[in-house]
PDB file of C-alpha atoms in Angstrom:
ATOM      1  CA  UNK O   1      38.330-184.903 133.647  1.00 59.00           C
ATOM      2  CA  UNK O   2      39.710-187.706 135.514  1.00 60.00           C
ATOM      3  CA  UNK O   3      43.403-187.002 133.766  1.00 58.00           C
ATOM      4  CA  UNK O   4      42.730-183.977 134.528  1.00 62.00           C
ATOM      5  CA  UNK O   5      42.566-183.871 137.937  1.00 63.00           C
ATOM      6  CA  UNK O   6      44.925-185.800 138.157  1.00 58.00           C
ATOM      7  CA  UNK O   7      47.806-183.596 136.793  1.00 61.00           C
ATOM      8  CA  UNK O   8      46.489-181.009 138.603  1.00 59.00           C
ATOM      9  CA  UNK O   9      46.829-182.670 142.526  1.00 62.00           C
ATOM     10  CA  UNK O  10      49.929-184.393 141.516  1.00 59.00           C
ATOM     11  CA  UNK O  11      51.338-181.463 140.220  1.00 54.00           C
ATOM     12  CA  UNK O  12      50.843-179.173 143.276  1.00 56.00           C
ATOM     13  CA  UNK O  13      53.776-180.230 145.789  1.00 53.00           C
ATOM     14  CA  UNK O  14      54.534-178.749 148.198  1.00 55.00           C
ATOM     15  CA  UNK O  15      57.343-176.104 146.328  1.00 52.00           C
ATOM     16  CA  UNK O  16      54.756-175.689 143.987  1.00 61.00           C
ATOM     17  CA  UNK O  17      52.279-174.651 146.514  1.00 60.00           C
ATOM     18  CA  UNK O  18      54.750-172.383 148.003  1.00 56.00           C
ATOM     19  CA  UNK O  19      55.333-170.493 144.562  1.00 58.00           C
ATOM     20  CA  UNK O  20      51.443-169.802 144.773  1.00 57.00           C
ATOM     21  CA  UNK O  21      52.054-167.390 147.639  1.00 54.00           C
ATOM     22  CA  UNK O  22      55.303-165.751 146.478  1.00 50.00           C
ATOM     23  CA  UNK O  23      54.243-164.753 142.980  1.00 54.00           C
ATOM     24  CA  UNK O  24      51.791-162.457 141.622  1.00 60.00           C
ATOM     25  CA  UNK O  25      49.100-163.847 139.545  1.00 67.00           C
ATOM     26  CA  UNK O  26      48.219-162.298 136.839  1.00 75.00           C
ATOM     27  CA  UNK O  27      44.267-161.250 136.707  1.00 82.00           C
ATOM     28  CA  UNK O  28      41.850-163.865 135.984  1.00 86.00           C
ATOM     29  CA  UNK O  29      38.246-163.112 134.852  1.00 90.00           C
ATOM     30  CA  UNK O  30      36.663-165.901 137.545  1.00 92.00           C
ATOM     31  CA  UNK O  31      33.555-166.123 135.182  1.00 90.00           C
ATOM     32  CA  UNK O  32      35.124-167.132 132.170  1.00 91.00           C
ATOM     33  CA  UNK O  33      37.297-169.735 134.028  1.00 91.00           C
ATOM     34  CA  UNK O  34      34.592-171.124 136.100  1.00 92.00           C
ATOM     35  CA  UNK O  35      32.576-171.634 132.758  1.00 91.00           C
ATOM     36  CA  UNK O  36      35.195-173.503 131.064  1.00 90.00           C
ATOM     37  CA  UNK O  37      36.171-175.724 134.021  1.00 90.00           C
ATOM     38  CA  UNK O  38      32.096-176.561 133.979  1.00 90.00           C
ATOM     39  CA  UNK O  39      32.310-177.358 130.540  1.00 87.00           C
ATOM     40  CA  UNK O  40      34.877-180.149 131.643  1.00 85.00           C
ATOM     41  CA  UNK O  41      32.448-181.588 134.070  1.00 85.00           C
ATOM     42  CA  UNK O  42      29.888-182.909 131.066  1.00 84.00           C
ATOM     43  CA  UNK O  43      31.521-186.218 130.720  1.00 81.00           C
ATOM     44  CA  UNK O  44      31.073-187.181 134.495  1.00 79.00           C
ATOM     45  CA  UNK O  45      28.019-185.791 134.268  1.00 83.00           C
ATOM     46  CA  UNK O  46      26.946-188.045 131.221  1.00 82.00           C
ATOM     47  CA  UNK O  47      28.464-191.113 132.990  1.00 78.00           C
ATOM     48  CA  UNK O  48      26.347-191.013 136.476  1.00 76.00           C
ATOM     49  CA  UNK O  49      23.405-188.967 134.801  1.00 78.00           C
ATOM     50  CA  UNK O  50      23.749-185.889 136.409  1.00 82.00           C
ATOM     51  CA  UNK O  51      22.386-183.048 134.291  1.00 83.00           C
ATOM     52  CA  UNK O  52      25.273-180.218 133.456  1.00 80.00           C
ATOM     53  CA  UNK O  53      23.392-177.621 133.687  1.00 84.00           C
ATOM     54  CA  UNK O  54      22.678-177.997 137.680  1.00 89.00           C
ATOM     55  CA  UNK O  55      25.986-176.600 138.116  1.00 92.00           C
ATOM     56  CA  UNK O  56      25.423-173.124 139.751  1.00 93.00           C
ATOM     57  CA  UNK O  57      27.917-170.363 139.858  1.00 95.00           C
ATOM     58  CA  UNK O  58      27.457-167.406 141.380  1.00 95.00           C
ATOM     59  CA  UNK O  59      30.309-164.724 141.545  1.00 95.00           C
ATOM     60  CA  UNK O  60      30.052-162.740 144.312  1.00 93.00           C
ATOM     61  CA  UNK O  61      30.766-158.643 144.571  1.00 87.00           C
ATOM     62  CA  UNK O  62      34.383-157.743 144.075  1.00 90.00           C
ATOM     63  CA  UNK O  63      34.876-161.896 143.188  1.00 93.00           C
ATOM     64  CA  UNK O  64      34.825-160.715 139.093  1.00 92.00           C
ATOM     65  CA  UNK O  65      38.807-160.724 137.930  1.00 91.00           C
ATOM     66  CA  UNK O  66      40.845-161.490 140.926  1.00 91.00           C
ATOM     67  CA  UNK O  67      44.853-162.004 140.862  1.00 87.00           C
ATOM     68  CA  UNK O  68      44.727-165.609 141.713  1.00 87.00           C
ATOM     69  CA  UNK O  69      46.514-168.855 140.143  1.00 85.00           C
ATOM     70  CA  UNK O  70      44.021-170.682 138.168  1.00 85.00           C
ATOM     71  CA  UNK O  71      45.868-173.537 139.273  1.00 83.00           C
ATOM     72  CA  UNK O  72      44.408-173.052 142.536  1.00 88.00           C
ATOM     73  CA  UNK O  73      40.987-172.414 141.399  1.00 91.00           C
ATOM     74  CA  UNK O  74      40.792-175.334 139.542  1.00 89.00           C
ATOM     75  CA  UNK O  75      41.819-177.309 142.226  1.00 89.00           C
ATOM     76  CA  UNK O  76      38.993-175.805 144.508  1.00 93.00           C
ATOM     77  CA  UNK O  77      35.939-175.692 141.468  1.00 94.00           C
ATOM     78  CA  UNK O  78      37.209-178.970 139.919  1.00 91.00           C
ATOM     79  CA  UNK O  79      37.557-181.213 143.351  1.00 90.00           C
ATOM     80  CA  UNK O  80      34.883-180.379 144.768  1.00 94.00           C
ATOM     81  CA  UNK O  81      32.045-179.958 142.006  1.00 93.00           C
ATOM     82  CA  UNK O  82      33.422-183.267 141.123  1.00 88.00           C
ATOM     83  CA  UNK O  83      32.873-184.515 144.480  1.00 86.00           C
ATOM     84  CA  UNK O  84      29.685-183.689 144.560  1.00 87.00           C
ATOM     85  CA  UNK O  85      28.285-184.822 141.634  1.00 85.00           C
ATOM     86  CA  UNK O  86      29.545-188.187 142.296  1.00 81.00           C
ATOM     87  CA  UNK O  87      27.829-188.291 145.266  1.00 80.00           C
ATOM     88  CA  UNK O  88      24.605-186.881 144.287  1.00 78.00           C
ATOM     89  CA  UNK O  89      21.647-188.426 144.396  1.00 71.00           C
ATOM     90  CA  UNK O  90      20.794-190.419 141.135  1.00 63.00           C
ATOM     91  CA  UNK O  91      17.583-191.434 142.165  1.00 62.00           C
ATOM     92  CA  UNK O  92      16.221-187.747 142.299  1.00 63.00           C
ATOM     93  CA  UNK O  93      16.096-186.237 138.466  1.00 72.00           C
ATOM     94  CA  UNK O  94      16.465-182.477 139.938  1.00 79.00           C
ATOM     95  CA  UNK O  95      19.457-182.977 141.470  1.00 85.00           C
ATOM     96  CA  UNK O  96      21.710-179.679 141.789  1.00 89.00           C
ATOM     97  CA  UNK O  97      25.051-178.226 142.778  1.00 92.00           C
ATOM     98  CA  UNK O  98      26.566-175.058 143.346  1.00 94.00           C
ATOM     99  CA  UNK O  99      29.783-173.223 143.410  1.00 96.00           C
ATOM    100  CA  UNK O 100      29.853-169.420 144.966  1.00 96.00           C
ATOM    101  CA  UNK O 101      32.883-167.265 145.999  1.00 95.00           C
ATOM    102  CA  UNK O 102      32.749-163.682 148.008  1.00 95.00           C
ATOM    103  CA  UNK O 103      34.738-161.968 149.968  1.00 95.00           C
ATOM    104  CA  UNK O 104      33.880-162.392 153.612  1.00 94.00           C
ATOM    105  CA  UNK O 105      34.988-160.911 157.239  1.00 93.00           C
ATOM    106  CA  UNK O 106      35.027-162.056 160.230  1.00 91.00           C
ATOM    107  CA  UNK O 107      31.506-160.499 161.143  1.00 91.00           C
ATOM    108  CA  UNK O 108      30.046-162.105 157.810  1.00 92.00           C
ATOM    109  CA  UNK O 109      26.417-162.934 158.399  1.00 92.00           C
ATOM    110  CA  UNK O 110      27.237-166.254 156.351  1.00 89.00           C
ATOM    111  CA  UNK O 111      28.982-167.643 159.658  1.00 90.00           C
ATOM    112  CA  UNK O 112      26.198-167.858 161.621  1.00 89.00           C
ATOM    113  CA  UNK O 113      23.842-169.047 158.666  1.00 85.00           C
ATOM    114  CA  UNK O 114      25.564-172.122 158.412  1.00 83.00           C
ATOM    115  CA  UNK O 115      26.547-172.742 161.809  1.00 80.00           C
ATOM    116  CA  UNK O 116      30.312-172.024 161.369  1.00 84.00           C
ATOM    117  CA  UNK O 117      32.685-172.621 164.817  1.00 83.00           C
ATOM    118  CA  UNK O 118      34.402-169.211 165.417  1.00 85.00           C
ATOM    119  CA  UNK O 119      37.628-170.993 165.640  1.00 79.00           C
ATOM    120  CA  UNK O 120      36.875-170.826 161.547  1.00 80.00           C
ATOM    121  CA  UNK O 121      36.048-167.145 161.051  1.00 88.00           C
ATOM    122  CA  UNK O 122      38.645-164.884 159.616  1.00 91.00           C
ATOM    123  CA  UNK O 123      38.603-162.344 156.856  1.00 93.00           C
ATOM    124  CA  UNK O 124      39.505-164.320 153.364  1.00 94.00           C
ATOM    125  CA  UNK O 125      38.023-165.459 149.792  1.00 95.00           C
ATOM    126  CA  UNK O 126      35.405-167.844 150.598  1.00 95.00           C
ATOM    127  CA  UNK O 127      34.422-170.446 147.992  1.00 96.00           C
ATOM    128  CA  UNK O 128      31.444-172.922 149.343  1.00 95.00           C
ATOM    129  CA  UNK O 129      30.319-175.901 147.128  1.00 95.00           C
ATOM    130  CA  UNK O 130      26.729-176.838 148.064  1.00 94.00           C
ATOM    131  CA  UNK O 131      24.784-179.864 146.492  1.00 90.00           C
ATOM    132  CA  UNK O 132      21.447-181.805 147.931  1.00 86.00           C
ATOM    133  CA  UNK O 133      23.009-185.365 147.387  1.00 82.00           C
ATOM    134  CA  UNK O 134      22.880-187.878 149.777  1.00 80.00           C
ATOM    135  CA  UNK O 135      24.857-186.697 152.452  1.00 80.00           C
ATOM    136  CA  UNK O 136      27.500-187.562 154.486  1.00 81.00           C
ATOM    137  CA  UNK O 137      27.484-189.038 158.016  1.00 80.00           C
ATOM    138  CA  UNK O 138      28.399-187.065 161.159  1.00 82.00           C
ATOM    139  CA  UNK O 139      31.535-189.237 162.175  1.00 82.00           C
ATOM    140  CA  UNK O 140      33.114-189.249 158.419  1.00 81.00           C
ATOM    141  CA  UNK O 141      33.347-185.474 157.691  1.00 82.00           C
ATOM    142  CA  UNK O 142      36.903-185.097 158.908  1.00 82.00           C
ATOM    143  CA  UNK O 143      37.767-188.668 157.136  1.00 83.00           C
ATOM    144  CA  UNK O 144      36.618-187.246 154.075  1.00 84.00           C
ATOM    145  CA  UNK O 145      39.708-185.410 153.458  1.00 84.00           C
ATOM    146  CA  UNK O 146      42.192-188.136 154.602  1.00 83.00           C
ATOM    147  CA  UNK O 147      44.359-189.331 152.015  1.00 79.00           C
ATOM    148  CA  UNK O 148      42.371-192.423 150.089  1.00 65.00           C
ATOM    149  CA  UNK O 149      39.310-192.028 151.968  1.00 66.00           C
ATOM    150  CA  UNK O 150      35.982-192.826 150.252  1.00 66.00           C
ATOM    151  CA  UNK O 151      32.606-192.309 152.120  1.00 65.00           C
ATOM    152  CA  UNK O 152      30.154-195.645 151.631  1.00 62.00           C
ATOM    153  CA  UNK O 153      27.274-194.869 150.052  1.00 56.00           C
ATOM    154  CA  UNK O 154      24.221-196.677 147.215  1.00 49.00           C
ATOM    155  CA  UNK O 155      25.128-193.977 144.746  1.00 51.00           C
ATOM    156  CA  UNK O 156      28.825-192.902 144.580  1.00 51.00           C
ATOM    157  CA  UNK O 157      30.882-193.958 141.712  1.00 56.00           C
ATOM    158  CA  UNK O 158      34.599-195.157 141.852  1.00 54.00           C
ATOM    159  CA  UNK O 159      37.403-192.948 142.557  1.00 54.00           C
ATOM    160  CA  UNK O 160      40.361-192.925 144.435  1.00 50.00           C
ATOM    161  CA  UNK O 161      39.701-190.636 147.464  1.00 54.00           C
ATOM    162  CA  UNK O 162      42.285-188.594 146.851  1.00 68.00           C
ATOM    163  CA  UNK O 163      40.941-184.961 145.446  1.00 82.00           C
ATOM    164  CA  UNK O 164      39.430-183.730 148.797  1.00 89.00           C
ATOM    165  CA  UNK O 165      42.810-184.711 150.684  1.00 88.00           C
ATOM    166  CA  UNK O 166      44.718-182.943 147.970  1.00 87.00           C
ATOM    167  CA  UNK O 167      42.578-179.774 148.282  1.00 91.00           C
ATOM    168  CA  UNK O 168      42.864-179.377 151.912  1.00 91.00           C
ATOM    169  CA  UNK O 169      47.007-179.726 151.602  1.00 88.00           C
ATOM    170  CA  UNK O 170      46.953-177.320 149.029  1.00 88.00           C
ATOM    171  CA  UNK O 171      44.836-175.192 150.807  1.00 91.00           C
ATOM    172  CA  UNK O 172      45.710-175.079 154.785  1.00 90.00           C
ATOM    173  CA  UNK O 173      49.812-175.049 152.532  1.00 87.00           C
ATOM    174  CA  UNK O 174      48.155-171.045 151.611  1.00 88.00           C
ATOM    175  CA  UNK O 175      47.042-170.858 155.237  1.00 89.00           C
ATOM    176  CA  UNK O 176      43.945-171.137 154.156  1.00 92.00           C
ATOM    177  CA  UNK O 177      40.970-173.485 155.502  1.00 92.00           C
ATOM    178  CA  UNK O 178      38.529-176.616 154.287  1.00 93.00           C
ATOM    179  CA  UNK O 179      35.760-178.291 156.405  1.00 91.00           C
ATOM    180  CA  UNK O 180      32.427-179.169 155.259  1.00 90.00           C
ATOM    181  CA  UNK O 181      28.956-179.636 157.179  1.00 87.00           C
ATOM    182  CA  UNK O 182      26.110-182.201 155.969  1.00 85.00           C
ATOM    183  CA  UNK O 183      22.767-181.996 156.838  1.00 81.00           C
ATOM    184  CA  UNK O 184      20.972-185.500 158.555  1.00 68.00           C
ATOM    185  CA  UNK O 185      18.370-186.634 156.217  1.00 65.00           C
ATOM    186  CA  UNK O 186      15.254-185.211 158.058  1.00 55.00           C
ATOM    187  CA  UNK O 187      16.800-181.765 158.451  1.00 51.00           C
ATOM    188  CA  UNK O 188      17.511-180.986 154.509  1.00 56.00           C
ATOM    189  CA  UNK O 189      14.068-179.347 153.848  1.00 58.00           C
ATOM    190  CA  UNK O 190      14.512-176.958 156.395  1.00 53.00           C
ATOM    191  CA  UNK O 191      18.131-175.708 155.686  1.00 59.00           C
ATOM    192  CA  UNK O 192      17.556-176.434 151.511  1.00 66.00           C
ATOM    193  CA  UNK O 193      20.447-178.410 151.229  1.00 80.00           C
ATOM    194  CA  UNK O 194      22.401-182.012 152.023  1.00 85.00           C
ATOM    195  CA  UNK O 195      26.162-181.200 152.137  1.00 89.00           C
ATOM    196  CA  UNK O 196      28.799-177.835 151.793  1.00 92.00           C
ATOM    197  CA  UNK O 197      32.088-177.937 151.203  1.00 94.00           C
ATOM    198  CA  UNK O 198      34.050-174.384 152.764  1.00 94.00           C
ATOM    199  CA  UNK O 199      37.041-173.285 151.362  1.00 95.00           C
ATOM    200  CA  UNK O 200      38.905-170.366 152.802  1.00 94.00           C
ATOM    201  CA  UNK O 201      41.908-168.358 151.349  1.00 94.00           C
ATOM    202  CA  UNK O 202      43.509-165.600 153.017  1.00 92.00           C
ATOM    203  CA  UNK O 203      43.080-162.536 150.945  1.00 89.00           C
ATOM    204  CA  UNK O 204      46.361-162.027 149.899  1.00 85.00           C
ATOM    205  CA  UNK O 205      46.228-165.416 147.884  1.00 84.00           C
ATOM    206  CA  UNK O 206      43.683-163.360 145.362  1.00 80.00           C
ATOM    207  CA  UNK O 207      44.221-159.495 145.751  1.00 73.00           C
TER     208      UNK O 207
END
């Protein structure tokens, strides 16, 4: 997985990127691809103890074979699934993560459910990652996606801070956005989760 990712950040520069826009992917059935790129998760899984099958996907309406690079969906699924598994709690045996992807608008009841800025709302393909790991602090969820950036905490395993910076340049390169929101520790049971990772693409990237 590691290798992996790897080839896939340092393979998307910036021309690269730009290619993503100007030609036409061919149709992708986002079910079978998401299941495969889970599959690829079971080794980091078996090395911090994080059970596989507390990946979620869910595939929303009109999300089922869309015209989009699976270069670019792996980046998204693979960088931040990763993410957070790694920083999942080990300590608690039913810990859980999911991917989901739906079209939204700009009147999308899912704005206001997770307490989205309107400078962020815009018609697009929406993919959110959602786990109930440990969190991140207030003042680090900008840093998180600076280049070499790695977020202190008891249960995180090594890395070199580089997928989330990768995915937002590969990302706001589509026009698109990334920004996550994390939960404090004593207001997790009310919204049922720790952390969520947003990922916006404008339409065009997948129709």
């Amino acid at each position: 997985l590691a290798l992996l990712l790897a080839e896939i950040n340092t393979e998307l520069s910036d021309q690269r990127i730009m290619r993503l826009t100007m030609r036409k992917a061919a149709l992708v059935r986002t079910e079978s691809q998401l299941s495969q790129m889970r599959l690829l998760m079971r080794g980091l899984c078996e090395d911090v103890g994080f059970k596989n099958d507390n990946i979620q996907v869910e595939i929303g309406r009109g999300c089922e074979n869309l015209a989009i690079a699976r270069s670019l969906l792996a980046t998204v699924f693979l960088n931040t699934v990763s993410n957070s598994i790694k920083y999942s709690n080990l300590d608690f045996e039913n810990a859980w993560c999911s991917f989901k992807m739906m079209f939204v608008d700009r009147d999308d009841p899912i704005w206001d459910q997770n307490r989205v800025s309107r400078k962020f709302r815009r018609n697009g393909l929406m993919m959110t990652t959602t786990d109930n790991g440990v969190g991140v602090p207030k003042d680090d969820l900008e840093r998180v996606f600076e280049k070499e950036t790695r977020i202190k905490n008891p249960y995180a395993v090594s890395g070199l801070g580089l997928g989330l910076y990768h995915l937002r340049r590969t990302v706001e390169a589509l026009d698109g956005k990334v920004w996550m929101i994390s939960n404090e520790k004593d207001s997790r049971k009310t919204f049922g989760f720790s952390t969520r990772i947003f990922t916006l693409l404008p339409e065009t990237v997948a129709r």
